[in-house]
Coordinates of N, CA and C in Angstrom, one line a residue:
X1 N 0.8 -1.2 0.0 CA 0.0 0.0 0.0 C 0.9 1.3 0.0
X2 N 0.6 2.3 -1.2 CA 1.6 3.6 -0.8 C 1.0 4.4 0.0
X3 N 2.2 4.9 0.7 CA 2.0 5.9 1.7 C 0.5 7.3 1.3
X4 N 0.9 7.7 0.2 CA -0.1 8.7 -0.3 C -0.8 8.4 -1.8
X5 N -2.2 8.7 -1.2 CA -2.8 8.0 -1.9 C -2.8 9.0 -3.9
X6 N -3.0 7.9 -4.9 CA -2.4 8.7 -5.7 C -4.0 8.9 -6.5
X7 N -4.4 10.2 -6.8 CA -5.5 10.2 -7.7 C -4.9 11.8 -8.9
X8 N -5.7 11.5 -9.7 CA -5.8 13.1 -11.0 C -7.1 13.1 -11.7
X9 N -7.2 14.2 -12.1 CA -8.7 14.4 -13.1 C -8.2 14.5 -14.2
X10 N -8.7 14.1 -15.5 CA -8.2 14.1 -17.2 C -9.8 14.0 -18.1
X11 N -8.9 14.4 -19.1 CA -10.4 14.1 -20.1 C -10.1 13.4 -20.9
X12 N -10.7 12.3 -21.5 CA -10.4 11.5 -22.7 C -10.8 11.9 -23.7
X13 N -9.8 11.4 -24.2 CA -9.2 11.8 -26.2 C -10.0 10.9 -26.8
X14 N -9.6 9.6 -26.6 CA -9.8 8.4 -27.5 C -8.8 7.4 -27.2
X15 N -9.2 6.4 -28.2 CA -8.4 5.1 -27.9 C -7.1 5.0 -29.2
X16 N -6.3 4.3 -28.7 CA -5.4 3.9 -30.0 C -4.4 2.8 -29.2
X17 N -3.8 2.6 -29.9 CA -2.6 1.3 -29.4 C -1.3 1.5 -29.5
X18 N -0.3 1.0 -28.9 CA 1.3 0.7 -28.4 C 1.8 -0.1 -28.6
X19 N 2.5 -0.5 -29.2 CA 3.4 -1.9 -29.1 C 4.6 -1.6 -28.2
X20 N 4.9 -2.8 -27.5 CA 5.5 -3.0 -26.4 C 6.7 -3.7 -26.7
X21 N 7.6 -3.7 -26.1 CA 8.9 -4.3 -26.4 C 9.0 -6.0 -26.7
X22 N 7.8 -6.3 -26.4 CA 7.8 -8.2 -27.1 C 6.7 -7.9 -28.8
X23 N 6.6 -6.9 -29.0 CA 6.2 -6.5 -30.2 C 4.7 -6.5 -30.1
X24 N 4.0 -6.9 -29.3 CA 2.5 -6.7 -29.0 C 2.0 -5.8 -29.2
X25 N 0.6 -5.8 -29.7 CA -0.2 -4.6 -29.9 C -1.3 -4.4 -28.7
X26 N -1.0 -3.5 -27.7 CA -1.9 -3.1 -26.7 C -2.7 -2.2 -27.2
X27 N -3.5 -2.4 -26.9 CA -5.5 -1.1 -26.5 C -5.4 -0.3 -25.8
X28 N -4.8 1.0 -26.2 CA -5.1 1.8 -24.8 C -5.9 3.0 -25.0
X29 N -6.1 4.1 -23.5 CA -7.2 4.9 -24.2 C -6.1 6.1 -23.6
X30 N -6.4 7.2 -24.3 CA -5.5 8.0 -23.9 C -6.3 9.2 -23.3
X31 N -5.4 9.4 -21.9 CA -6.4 10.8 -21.0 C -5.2 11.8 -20.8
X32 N -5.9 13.3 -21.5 CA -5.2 14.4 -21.1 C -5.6 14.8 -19.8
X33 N -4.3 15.1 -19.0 CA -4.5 15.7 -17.9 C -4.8 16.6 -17.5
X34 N -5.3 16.7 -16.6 CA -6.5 18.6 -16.8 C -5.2 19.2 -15.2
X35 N -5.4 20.7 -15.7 CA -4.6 21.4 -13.8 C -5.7 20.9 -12.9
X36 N -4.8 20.5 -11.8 CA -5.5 20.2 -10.5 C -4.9 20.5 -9.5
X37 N -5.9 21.2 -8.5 CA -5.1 22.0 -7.6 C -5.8 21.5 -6.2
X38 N -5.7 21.9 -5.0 CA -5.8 21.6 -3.8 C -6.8 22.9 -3.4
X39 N -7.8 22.8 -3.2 CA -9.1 23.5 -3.3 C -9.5 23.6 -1.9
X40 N -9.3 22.6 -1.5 CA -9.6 22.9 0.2 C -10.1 21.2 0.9
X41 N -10.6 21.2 2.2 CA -10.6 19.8 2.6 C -11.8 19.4 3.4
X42 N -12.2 18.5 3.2 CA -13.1 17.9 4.1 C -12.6 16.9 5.7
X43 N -13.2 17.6 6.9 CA -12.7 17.2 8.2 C -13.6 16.0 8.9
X44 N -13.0 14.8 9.7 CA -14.2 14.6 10.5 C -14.6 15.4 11.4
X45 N -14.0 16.3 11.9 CA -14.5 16.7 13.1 C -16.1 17.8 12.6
X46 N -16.2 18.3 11.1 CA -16.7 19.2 10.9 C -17.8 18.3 9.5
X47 N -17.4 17.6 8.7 CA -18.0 17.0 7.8 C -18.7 15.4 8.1
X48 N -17.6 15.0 9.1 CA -17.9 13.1 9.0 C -16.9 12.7 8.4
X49 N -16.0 13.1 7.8 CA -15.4 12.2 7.3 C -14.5 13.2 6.5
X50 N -13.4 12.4 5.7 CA -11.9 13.1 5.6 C -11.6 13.1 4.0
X51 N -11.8 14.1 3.4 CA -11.2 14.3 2.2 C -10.1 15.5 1.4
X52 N -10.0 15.3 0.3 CA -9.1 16.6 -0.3 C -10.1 16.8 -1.4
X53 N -10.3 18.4 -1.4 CA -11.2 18.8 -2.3 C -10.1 19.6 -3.7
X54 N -10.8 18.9 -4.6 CA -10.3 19.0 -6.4 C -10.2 19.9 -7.1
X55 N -10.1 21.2 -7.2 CA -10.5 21.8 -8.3 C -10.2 21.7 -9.8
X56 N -11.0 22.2 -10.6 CA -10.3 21.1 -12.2 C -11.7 22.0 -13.1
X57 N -10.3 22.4 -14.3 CA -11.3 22.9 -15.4 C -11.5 24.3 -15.2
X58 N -9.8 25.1 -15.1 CA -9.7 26.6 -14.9 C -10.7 27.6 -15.6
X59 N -11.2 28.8 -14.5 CA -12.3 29.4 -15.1 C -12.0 30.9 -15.0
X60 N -12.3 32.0 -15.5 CA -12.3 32.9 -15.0 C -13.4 33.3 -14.2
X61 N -12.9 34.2 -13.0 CA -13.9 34.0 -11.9 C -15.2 35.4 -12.3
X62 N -14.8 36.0 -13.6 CA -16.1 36.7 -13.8 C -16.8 35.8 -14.3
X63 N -16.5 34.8 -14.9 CA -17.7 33.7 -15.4 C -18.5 32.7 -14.3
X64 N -17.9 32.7 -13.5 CA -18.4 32.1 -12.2 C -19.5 32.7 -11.1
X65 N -19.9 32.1 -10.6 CA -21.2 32.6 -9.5 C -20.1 32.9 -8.5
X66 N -20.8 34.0 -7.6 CA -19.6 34.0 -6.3 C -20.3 33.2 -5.5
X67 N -21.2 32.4 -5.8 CA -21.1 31.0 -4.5 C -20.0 30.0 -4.9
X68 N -19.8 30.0 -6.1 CA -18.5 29.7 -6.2 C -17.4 29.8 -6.2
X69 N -17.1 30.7 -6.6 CA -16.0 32.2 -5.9 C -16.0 31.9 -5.0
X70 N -16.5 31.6 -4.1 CA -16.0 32.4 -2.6 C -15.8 30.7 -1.9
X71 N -15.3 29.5 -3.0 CA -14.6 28.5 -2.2 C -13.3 28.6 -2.3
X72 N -12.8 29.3 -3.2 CA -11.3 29.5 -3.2 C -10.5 30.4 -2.8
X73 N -9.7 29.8 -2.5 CA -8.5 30.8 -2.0 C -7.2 31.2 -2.9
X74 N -7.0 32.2 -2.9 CA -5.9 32.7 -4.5 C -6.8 32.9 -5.4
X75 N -5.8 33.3 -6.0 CA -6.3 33.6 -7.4 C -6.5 32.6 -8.1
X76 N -6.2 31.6 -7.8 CA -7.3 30.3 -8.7 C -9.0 30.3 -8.6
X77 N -9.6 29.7 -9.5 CA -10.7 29.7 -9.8 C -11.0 28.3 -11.2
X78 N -12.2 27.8 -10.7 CA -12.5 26.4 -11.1 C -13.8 26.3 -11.3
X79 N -14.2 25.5 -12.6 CA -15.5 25.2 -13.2 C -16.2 24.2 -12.0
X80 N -15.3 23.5 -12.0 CA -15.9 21.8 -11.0 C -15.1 21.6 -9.6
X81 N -15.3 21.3 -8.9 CA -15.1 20.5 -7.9 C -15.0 18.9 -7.3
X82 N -14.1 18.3 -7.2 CA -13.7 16.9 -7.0 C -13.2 16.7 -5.4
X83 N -14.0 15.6 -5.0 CA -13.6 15.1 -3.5 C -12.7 13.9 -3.5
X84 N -11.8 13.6 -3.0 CA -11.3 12.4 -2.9 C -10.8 11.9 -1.1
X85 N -11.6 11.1 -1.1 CA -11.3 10.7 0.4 C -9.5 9.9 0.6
X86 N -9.0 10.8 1.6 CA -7.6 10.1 2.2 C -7.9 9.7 3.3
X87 N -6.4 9.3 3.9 CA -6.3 8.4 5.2 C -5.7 9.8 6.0
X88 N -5.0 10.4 5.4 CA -4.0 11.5 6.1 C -4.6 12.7 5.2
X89 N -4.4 14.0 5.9 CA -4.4 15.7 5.1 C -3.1 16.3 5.1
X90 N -2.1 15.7 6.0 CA -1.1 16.0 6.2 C 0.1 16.3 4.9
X91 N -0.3 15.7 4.0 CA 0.2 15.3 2.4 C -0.1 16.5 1.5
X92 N -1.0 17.2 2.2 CA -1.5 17.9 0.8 C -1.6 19.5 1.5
X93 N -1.5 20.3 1.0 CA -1.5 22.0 1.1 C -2.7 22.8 -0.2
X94 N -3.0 23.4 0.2 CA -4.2 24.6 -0.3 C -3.3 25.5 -1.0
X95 N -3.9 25.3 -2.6 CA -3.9 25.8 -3.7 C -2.0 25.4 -4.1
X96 N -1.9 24.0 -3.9 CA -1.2 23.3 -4.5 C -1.5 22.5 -5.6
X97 N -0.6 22.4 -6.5 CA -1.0 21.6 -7.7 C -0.9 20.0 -7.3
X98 N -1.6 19.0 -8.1 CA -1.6 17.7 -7.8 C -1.1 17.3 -8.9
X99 N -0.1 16.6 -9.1 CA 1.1 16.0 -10.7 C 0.6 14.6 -10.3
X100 N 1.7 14.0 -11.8 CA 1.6 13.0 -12.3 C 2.6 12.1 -11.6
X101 N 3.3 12.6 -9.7 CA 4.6 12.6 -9.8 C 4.1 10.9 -8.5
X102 N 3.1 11.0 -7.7 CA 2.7 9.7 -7.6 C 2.2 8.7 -8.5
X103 N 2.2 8.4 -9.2 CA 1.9 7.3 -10.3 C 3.0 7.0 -11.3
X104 N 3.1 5.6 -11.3 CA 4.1 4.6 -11.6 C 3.6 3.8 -12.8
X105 N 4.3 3.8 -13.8 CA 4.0 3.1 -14.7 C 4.3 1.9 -14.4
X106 N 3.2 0.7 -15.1 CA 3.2 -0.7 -14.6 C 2.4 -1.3 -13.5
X107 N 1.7 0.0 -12.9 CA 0.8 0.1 -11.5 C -0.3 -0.2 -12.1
X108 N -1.5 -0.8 -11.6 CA -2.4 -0.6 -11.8 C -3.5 0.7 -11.4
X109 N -4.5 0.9 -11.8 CA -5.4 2.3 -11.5 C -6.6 2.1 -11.8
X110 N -7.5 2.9 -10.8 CA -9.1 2.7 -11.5 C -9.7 4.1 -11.8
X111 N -10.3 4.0 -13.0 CA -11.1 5.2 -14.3 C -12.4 5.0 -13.6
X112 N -12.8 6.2 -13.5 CA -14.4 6.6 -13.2 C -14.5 7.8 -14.2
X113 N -15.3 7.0 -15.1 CA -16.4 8.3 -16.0 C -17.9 7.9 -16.4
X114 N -18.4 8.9 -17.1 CA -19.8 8.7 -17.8 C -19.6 7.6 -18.6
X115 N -20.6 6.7 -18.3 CA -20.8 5.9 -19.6 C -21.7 7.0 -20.9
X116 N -22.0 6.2 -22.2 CA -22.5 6.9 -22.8 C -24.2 6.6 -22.9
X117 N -25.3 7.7 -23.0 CA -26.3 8.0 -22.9 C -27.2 7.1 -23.9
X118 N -27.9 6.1 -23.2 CA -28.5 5.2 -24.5 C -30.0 6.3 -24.5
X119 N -30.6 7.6 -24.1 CA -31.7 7.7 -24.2 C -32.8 7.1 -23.5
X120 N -33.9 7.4 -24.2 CA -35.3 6.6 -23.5 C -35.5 5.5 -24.4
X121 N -35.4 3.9 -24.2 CA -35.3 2.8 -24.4 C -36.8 1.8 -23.9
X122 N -37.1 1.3 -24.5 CA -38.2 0.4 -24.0 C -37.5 -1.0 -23.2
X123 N -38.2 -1.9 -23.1 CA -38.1 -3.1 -21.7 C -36.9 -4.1 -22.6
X124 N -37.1 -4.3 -24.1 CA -36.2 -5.4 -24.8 C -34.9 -4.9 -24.6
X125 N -34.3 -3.5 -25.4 CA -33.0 -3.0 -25.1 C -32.8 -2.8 -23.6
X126 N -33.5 -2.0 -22.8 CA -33.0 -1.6 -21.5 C -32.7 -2.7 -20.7
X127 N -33.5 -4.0 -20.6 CA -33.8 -5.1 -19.6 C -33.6 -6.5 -20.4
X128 N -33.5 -6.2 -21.5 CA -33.0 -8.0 -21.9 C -34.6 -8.7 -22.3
X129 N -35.3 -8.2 -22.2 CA -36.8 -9.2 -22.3 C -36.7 -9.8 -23.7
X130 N -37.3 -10.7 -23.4 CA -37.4 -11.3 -25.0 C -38.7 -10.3 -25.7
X131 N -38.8 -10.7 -27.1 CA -39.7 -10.5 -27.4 C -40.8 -11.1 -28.0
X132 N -41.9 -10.8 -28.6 CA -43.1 -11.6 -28.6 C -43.0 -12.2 -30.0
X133 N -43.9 -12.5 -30.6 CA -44.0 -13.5 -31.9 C -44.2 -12.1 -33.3
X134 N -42.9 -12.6 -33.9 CA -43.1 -11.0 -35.1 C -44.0 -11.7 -36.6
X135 N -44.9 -12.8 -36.1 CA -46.1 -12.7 -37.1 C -47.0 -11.6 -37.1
X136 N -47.7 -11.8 -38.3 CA -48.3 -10.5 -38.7 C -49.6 -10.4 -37.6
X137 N -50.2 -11.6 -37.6 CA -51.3 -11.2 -36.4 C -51.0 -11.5 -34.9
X138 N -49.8 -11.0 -34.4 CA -49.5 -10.7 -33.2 C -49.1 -9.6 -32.6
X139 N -49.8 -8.7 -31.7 CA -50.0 -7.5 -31.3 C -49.1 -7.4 -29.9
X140 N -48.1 -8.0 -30.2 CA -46.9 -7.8 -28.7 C -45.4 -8.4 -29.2
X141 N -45.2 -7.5 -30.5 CA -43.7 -7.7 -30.6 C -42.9 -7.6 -29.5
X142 N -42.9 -5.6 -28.9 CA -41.7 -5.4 -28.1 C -42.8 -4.8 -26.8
X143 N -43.7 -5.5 -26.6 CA -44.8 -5.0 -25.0 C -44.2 -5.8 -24.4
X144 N -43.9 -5.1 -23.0 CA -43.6 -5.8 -21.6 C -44.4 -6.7 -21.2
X145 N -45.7 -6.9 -21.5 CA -46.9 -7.8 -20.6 C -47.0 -7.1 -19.9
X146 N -47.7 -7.9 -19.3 CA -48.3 -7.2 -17.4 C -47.4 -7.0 -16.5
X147 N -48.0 -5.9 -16.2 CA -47.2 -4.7 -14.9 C -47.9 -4.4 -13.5
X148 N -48.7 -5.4 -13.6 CA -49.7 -5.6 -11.9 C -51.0 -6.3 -12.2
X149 N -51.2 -6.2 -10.6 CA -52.8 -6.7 -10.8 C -53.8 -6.0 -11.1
X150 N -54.8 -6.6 -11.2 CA -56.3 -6.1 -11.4 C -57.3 -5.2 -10.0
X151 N -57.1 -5.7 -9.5 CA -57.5 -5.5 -8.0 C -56.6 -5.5 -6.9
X152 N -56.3 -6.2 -6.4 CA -55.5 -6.1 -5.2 C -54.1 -6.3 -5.5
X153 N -52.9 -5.0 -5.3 CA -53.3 -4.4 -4.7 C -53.6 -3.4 -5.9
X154 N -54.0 -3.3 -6.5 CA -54.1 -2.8 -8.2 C -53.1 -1.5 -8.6
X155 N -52.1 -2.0 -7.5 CA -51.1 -0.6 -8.3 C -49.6 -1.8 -9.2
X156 N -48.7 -0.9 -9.7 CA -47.3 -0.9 -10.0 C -46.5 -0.9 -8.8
X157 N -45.7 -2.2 -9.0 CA -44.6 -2.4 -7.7 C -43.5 -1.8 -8.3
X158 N -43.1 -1.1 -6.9 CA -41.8 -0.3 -7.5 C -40.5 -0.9 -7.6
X159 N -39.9 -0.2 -8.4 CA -38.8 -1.6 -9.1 C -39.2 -1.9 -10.1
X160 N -40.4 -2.2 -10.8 CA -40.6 -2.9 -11.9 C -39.8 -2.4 -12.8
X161 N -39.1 -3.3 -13.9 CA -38.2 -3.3 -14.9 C -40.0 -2.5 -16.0
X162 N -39.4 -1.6 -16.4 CA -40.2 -1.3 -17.6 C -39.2 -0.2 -18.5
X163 N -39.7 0.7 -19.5 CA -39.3 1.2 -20.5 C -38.8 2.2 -19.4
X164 N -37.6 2.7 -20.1 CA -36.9 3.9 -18.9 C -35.5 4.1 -19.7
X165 N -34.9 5.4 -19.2 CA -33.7 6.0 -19.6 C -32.5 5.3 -18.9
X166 N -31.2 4.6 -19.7 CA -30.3 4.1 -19.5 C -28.8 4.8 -20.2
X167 N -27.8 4.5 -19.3 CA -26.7 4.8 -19.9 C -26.3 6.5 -19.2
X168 N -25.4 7.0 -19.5 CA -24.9 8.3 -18.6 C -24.6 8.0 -17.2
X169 N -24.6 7.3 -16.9 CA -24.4 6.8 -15.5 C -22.8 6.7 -15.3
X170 N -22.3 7.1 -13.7 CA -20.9 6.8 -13.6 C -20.3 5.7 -13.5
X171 N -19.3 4.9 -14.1 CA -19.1 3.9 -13.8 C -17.2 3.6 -13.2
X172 N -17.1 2.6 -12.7 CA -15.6 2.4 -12.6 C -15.0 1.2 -13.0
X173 N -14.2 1.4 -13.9 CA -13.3 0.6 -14.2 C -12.1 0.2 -13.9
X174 N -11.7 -1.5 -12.6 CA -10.6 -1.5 -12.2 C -9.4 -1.8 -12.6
X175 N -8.5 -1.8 -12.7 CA -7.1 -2.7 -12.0 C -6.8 -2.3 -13.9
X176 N -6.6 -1.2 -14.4 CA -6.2 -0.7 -15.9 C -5.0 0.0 -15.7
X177 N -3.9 -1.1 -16.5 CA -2.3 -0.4 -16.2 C -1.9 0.8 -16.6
X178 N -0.9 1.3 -16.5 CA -0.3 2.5 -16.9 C 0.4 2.5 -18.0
X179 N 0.4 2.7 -19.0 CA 1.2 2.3 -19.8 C 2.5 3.6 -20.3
X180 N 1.6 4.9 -20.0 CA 3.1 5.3 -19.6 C 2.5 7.2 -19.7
X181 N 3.3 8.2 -19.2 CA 2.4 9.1 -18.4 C 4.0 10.2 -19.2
X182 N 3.8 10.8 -20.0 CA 4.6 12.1 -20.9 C 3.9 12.9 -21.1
X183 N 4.4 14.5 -20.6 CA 3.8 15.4 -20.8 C 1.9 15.7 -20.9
X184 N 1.9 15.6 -19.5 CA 0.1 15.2 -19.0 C -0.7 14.8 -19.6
X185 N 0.0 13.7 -20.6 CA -0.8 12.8 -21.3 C -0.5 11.3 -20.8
X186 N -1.9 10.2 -20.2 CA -1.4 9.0 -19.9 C -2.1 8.3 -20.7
X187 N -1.6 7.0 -20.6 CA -1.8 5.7 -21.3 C -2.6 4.9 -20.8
X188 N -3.8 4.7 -20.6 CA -4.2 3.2 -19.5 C -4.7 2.3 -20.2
X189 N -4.3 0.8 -20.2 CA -4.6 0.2 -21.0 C -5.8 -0.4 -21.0
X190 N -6.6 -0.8 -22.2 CA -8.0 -0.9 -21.8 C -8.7 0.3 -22.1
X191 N -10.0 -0.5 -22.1 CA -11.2 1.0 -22.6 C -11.6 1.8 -21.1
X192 N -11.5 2.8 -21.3 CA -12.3 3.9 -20.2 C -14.2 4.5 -21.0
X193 N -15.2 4.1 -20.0 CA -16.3 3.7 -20.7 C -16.6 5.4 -20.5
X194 N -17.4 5.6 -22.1 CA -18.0 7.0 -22.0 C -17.4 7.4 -23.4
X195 N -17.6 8.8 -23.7 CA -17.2 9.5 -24.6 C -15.9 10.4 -24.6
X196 N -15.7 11.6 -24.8 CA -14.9 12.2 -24.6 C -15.1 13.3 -23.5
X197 N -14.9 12.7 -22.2 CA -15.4 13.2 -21.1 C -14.7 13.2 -20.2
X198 N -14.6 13.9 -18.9 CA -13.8 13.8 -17.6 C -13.7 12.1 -17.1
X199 N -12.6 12.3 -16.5 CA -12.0 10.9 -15.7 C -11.5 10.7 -15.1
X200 N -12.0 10.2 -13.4 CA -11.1 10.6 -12.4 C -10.3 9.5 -12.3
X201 N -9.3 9.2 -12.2 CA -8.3 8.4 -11.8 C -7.7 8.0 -10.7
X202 N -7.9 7.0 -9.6 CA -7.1 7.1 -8.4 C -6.5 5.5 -8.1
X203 N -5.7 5.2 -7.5 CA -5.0 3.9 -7.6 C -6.1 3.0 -6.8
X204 N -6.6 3.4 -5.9 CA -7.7 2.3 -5.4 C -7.5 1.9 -4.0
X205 N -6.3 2.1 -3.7 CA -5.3 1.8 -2.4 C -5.7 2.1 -1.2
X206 N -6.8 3.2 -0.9 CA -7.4 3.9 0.1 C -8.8 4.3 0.4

């Protein structure tokens, strides 16, 4: 386990591949690094619990609300804000930058982004249902069937799998190596799910 835990925020480019010194062709996706700075902290004694707050995606602060404005200190200013829970605060200082200088190539790491947005979907794509008989005189190709009773208790149980909006959701993808981190651009091997979107990176350690 390292001493301090290692995370960054980036945005993905896309994918492309590397060949490696036994001449193999690896999959990787490639994330630009975005500035990230040391924004401020979350305490137990005052929050519950212990974190380092992110900021990422420099702004100017006339474009900003001063409820936002008025979380920073310095002349920095930030679109977003990122939490990352540690073990220690002792590690980190306010309106310090956060590098690429904890992470090791060869390490493993886990990617958290958006997946991508499938829309509003009916019961077959969203939930796997089969579907009904595609003869001409059959009136329940892609219908869910029944969704309660008649009478008692005659409502919709909640939960029920029906037609509904999927995809956009955060997801994380673990244990994706490093394949190699030049000029705030890294390598991780493997797909990072989503489009070309933010992605937080942290080794998982903590």
């Amino acid at each position: 386990m390292k001493n301090k835990k290692a995370f960054i925020i980036g945005k993905k480019v896309g994918m492309t591949q590397v060949v490696d010194e036994n001449g193999v062709i690896v999959p990787v996706t490639v994330i630009n690094v975005l500035e990230n700075e040391v924004v401020g902290f979350r305490t137990v004694e005052k929050d519950g619990y212990q974190a380092v707050r992110i900021g990422y995606e420099k702004i100017n602060s006339k474009k900003n609300t001063k409820p936002n404005n008025g979380q920073f200190k310095g002349d920095s200013n930030y679109r977003y804000i990122k939490e990352f829970r540690v073990a220690k605060l002792d590690d980190y200082e306010i309106n310090k930058p956060i590098t690429l200088d904890s992470f090791e190539c060869g390490s493993k790491y886990d990617a958290q982004s958006k997946t991508i947005g499938r829309g509003y979907t009916g019961t077959v794509k969203a939930w796997n249902f089969a579907i009904g008989p595609m003869a001409h005189g059959s009136k329940s190709h892609r219908r869910p069937g029944s969704i309660g009773q008649a009478t008692y208790p005659g409502e919709v149980a909640k939960g029920k799998k029906m037609y509904t909006r999927y995809g956009n959701e955060n997801v994380t993808i673990q244990n994706l190596e490093l394949i190699s981190k030049d000029d705030g651009v890294i390598l991780l091997k493997g797909a990072v799910p989503g489009k070309q979107g933010y992605v937080f990176i942290t080794d998982g350690d903590q």
